[in-house]
C-alpha positions as semicolon CSV with decimal commas, in nm:
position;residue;x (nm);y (nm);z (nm)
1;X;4,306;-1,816;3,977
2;X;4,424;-1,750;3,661
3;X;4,085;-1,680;3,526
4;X;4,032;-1,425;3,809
5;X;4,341;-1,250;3,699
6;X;4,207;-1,194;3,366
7;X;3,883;-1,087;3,457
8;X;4,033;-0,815;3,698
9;X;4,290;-0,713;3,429
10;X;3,990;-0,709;3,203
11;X;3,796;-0,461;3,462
12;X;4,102;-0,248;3,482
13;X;4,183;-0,169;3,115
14;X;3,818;-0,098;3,054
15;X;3,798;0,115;3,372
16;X;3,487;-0,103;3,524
17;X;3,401;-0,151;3,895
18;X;3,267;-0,482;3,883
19;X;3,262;-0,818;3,711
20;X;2,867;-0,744;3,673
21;X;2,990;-0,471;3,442
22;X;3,208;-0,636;3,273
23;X;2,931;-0,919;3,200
24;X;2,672;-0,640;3,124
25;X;2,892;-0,512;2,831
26;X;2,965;-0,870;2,672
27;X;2,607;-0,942;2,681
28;X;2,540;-0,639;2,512
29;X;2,702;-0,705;2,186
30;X;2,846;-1,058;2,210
31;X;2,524;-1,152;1,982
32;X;2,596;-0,986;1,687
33;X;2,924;-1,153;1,681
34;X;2,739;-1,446;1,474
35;X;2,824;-1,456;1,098
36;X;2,589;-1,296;0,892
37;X;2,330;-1,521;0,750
38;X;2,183;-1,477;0,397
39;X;1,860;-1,624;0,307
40;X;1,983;-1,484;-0,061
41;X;2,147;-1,245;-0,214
42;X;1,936;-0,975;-0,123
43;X;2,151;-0,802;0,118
44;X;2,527;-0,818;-0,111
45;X;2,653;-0,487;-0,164
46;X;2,941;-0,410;-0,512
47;X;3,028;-0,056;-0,505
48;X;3,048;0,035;-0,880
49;X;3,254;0,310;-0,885
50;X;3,619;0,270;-0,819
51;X;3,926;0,503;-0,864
52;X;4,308;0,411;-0,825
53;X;4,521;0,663;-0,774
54;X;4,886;0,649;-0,912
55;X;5,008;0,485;-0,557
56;X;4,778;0,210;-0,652
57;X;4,530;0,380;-0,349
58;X;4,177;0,254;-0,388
59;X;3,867;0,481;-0,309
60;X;3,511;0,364;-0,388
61;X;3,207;0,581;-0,391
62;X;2,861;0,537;-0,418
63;X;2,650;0,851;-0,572
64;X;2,273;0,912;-0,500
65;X;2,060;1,223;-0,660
66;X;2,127;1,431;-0,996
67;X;2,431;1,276;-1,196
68;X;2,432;1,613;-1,349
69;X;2,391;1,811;-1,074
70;X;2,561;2,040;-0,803
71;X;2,831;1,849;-0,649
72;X;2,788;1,747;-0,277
73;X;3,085;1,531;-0,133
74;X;2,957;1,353;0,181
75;X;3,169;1,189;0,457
76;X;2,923;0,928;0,548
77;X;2,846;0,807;0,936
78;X;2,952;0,422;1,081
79;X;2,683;0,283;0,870
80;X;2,790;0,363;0,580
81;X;2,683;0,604;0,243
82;X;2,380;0,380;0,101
83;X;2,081;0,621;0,125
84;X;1,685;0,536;0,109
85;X;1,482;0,559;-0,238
86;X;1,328;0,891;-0,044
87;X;1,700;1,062;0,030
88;X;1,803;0,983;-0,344
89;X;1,434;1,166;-0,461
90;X;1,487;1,430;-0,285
91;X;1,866;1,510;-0,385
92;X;1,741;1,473;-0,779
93;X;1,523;1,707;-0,697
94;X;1,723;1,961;-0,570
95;X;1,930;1,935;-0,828
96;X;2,238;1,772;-0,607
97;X;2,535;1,525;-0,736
98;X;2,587;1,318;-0,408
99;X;2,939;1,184;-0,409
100;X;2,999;0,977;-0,070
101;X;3,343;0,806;-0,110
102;X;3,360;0,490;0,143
103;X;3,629;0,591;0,395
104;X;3,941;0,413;0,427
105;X;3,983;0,048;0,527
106;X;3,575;0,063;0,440
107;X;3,512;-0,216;0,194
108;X;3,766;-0,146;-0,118
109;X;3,852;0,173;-0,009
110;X;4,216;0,094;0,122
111;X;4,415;0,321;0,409
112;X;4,731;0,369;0,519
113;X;4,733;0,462;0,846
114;X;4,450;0,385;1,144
115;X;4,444;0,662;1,446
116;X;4,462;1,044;1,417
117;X;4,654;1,083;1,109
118;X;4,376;0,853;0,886
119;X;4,132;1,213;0,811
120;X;4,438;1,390;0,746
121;X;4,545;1,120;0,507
122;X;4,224;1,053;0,311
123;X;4,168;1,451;0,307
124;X;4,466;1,443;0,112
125;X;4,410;1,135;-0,113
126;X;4,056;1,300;-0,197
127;X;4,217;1,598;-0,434
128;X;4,320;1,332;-0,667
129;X;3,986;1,176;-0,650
130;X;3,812;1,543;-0,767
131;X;4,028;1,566;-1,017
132;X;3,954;1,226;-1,130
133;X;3,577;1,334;-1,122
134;X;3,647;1,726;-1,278
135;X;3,507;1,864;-1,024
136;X;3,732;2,245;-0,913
137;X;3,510;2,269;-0,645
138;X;3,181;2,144;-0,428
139;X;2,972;2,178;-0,063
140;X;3,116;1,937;0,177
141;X;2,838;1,774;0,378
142;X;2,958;1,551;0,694
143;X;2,688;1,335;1,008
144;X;2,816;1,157;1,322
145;X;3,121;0,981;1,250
146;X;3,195;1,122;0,910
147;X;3,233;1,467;1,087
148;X;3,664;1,425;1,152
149;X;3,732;1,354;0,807
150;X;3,480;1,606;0,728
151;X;3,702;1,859;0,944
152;X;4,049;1,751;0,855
153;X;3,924;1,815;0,441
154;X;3,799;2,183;0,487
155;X;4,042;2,256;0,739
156;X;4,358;2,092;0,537
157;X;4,153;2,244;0,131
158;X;3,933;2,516;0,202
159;X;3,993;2,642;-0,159
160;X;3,791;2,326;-0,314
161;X;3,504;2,415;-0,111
162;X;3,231;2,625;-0,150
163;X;3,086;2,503;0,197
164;X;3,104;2,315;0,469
165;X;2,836;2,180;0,646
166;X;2,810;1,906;0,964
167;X;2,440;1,754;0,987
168;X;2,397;1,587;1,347
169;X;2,800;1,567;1,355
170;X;2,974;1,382;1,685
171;X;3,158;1,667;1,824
172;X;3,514;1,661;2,010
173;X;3,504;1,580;2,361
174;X;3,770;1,773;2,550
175;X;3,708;1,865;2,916
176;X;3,557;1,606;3,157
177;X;3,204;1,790;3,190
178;X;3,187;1,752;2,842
179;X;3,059;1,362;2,915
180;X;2,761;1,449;3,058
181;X;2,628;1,567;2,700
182;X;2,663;1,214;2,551
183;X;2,422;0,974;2,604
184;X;2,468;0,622;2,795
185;X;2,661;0,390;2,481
186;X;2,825;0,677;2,328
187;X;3,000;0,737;2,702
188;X;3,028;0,363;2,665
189;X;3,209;0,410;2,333
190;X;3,469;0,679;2,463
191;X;3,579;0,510;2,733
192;X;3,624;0,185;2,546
193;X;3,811;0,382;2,249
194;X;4,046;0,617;2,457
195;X;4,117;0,318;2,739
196;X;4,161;0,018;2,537
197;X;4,166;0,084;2,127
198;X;4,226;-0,245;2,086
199;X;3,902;-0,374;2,243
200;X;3,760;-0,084;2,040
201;X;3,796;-0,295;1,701
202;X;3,612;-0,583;1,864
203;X;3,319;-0,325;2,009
204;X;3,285;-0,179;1,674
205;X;3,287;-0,475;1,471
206;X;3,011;-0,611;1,686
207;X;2,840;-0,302;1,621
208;X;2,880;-0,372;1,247
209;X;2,763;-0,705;1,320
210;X;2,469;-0,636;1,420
211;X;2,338;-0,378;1,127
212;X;2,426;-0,717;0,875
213;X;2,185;-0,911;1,092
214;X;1,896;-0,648;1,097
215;X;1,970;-0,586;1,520
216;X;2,099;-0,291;1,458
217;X;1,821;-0,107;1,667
218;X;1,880;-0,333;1,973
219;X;2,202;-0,175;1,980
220;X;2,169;0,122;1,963
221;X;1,815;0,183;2,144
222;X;1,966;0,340;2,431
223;X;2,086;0,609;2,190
224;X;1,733;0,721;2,109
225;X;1,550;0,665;2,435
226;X;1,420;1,029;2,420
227;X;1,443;1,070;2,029
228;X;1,116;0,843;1,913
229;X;1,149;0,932;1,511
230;X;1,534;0,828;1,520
231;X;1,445;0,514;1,672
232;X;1,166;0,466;1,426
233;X;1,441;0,559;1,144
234;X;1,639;0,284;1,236
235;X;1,360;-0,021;1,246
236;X;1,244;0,081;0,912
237;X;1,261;-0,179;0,613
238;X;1,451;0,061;0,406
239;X;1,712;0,164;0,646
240;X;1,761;-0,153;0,781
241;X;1,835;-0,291;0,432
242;X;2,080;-0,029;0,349
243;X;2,250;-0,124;0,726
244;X;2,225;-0,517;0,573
245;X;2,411;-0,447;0,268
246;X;2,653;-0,200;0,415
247;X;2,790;-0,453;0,664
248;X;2,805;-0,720;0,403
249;X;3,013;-0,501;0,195
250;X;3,227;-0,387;0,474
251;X;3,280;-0,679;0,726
252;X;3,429;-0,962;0,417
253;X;3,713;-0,745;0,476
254;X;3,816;-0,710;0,772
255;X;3,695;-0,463;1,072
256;X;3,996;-0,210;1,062
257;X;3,722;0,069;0,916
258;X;3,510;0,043;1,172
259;X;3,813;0,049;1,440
260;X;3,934;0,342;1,305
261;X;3,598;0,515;1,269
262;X;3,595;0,448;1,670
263;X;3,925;0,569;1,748
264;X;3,865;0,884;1,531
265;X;3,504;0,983;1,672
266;X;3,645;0,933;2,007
267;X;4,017;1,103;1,989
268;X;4,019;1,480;2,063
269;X;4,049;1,622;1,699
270;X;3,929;1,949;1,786
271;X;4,256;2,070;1,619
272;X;4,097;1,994;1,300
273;X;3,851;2,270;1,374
274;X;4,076;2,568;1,444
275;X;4,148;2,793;1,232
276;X;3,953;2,728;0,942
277;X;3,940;2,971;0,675
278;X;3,602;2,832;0,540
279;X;3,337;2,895;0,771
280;X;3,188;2,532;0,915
281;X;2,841;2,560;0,921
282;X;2,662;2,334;1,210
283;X;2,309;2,167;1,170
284;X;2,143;2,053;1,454
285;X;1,781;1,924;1,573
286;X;1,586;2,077;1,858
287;X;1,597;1,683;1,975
288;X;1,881;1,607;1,844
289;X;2,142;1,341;2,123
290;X;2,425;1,323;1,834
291;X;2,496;1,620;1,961
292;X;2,249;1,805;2,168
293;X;2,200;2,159;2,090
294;X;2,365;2,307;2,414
295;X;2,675;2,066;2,333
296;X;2,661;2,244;1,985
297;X;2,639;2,582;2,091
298;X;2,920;2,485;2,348
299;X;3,172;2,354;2,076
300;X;3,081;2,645;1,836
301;X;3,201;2,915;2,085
302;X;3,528;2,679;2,163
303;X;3,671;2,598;1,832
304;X;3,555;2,992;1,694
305;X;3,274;2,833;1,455
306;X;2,964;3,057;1,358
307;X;2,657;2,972;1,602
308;X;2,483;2,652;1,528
309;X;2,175;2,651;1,360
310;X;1,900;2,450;1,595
């Protein structure tokens, strides 16, 4: 009886019908809940570059392309800022300084607040952090998850930017109709984050879980099912290394980043996008499910932004 109880109280916080359900999500994750395993050190991740603030505020950063070139400050997605060998050629030769600070409560970056306040907060702490660096001003580049804290920065310092631009960005859900733009898990996701945050934590460090094992794709695969490069992407040696060695860095302590990443992604911050006085530019792919182009177009006109570019 009492194990009944549980199970229906389980059904009702995470708004399922039926114990099948229920068992159906479990089994979809409940894998990568395994320790990761290292054959060697192959997959450890020490971000080099570390800045304290006078609050004693960490931020670490990885940077990718020109050291001496035009300043890009990325806001990375849940797996993290490590790029491919091909990504970092291809910023050197453009001539672009890619500065992706880890976001808070993401390995020794620290935070101080999880929920809707955490973009606001790091938007803030980052001013500091370009000061450290000397850099007056840069492009602000943001992709799925990063695109909140990508929001909250331009919105909250438009005169440090010269840009803003969100590449394949998750986009703010707001009306109910608005579901029927996201694909199966990322409906999964919402409804996890905005029923039960704390079950949310345990969803997305499963998720995390799985990129340190090299599963990452089994995951995720109903994300792609129409989107055959993406889903290539994501099996590849290099990414899935970079997914390896993110998680290892991240999951040692603790899985408050990727909670918060959930409950940020997944919380209506379309305030962030009002009223900005620096245009947001949005880039989107013809195939594109994170967000699809009429999703895009839809937000755009909603939050006043210029007209995506497909």
């Amino acid at each position: 009886g009492t194990a009944r109880n549980q199970l229906k109280a389980l059904q009702r916080k995470l708004s399922l019908n039926s114990k099948e359900q229920l068992l159906l999500l479990y089994a979809g994750f409940i894998h990568s809940l395994n320790p990761l395993v290292e054959e060697d050190d192959e997959f450890e991740h020490t971000c080099a570059n570390l800045y304290c603030d006078e609050q004693g505020r960490m931020i670490a950063w990885e940077e990718h392309g020109d050291p001496k070139g035009q300043p890009v400050l990325c806001f990375h997605a849940l797996e993290g800022p490590l790029v491919t060998a091909k990504v970092d050629h291809a910023a050197r030769a453009a001539g672009l300084r890619i500065i992706a600070p880890w976001r808070p409560f993401h390995g020794d970056t620290t935070g101080e607040q999880q929920g809707p306040l955490s973009p606001v907060l790091f938007a803030d702490r980052l001013i500091d952090f370009l000061d450290h660096l000397s850099i007056e001003r840069c492009v602000a580049l943001g992709t799925q998850a990063g695109a909140p804290f990508l929001a909250a920065f331009a919105q909250r310092h438009p005169d440090r930017l010269y840009q803003a631009i969100a590449a394949g960005p998750f986009l703010p859900i707001v009306a109910p109709e608005d579901y029927r733009f996201l694909t199966t898990r990322q409906r999964v996701h919402f409804r996890i984050a905005r029923v039960a945050p704390a079950f949310a934590r345990v969803y997305m460090r499963a998720m995390l879980a799985s990129m340190g094992t090299g599963e990452f794709h089994t995951f995720v695969e109903d994300y792609y099912d129409s989107c055959s490069r993406e889903s290539a992407v994501v099996q590849s040696p290099q990414v899935v290394r970079n997914f390896r060695k993110a998680a290892s860095y991240v999951l040692p302590r603790g899985k408050m980043g990727p909670g918060d990443t959930m409950i940020n992604w997944s919380a209506q911050w379309g305030g962030f996008l009002e009223g900005m006085r620096k245009p947001l530019i949005l880039l989107v792919g013809e195939e594109d499910a994170n967000p699809p182009p009429e999703f895009a177009r839809l937000s755009a006109e909603r939050f006043g932004l210029k007209a995506p570019q497909i």
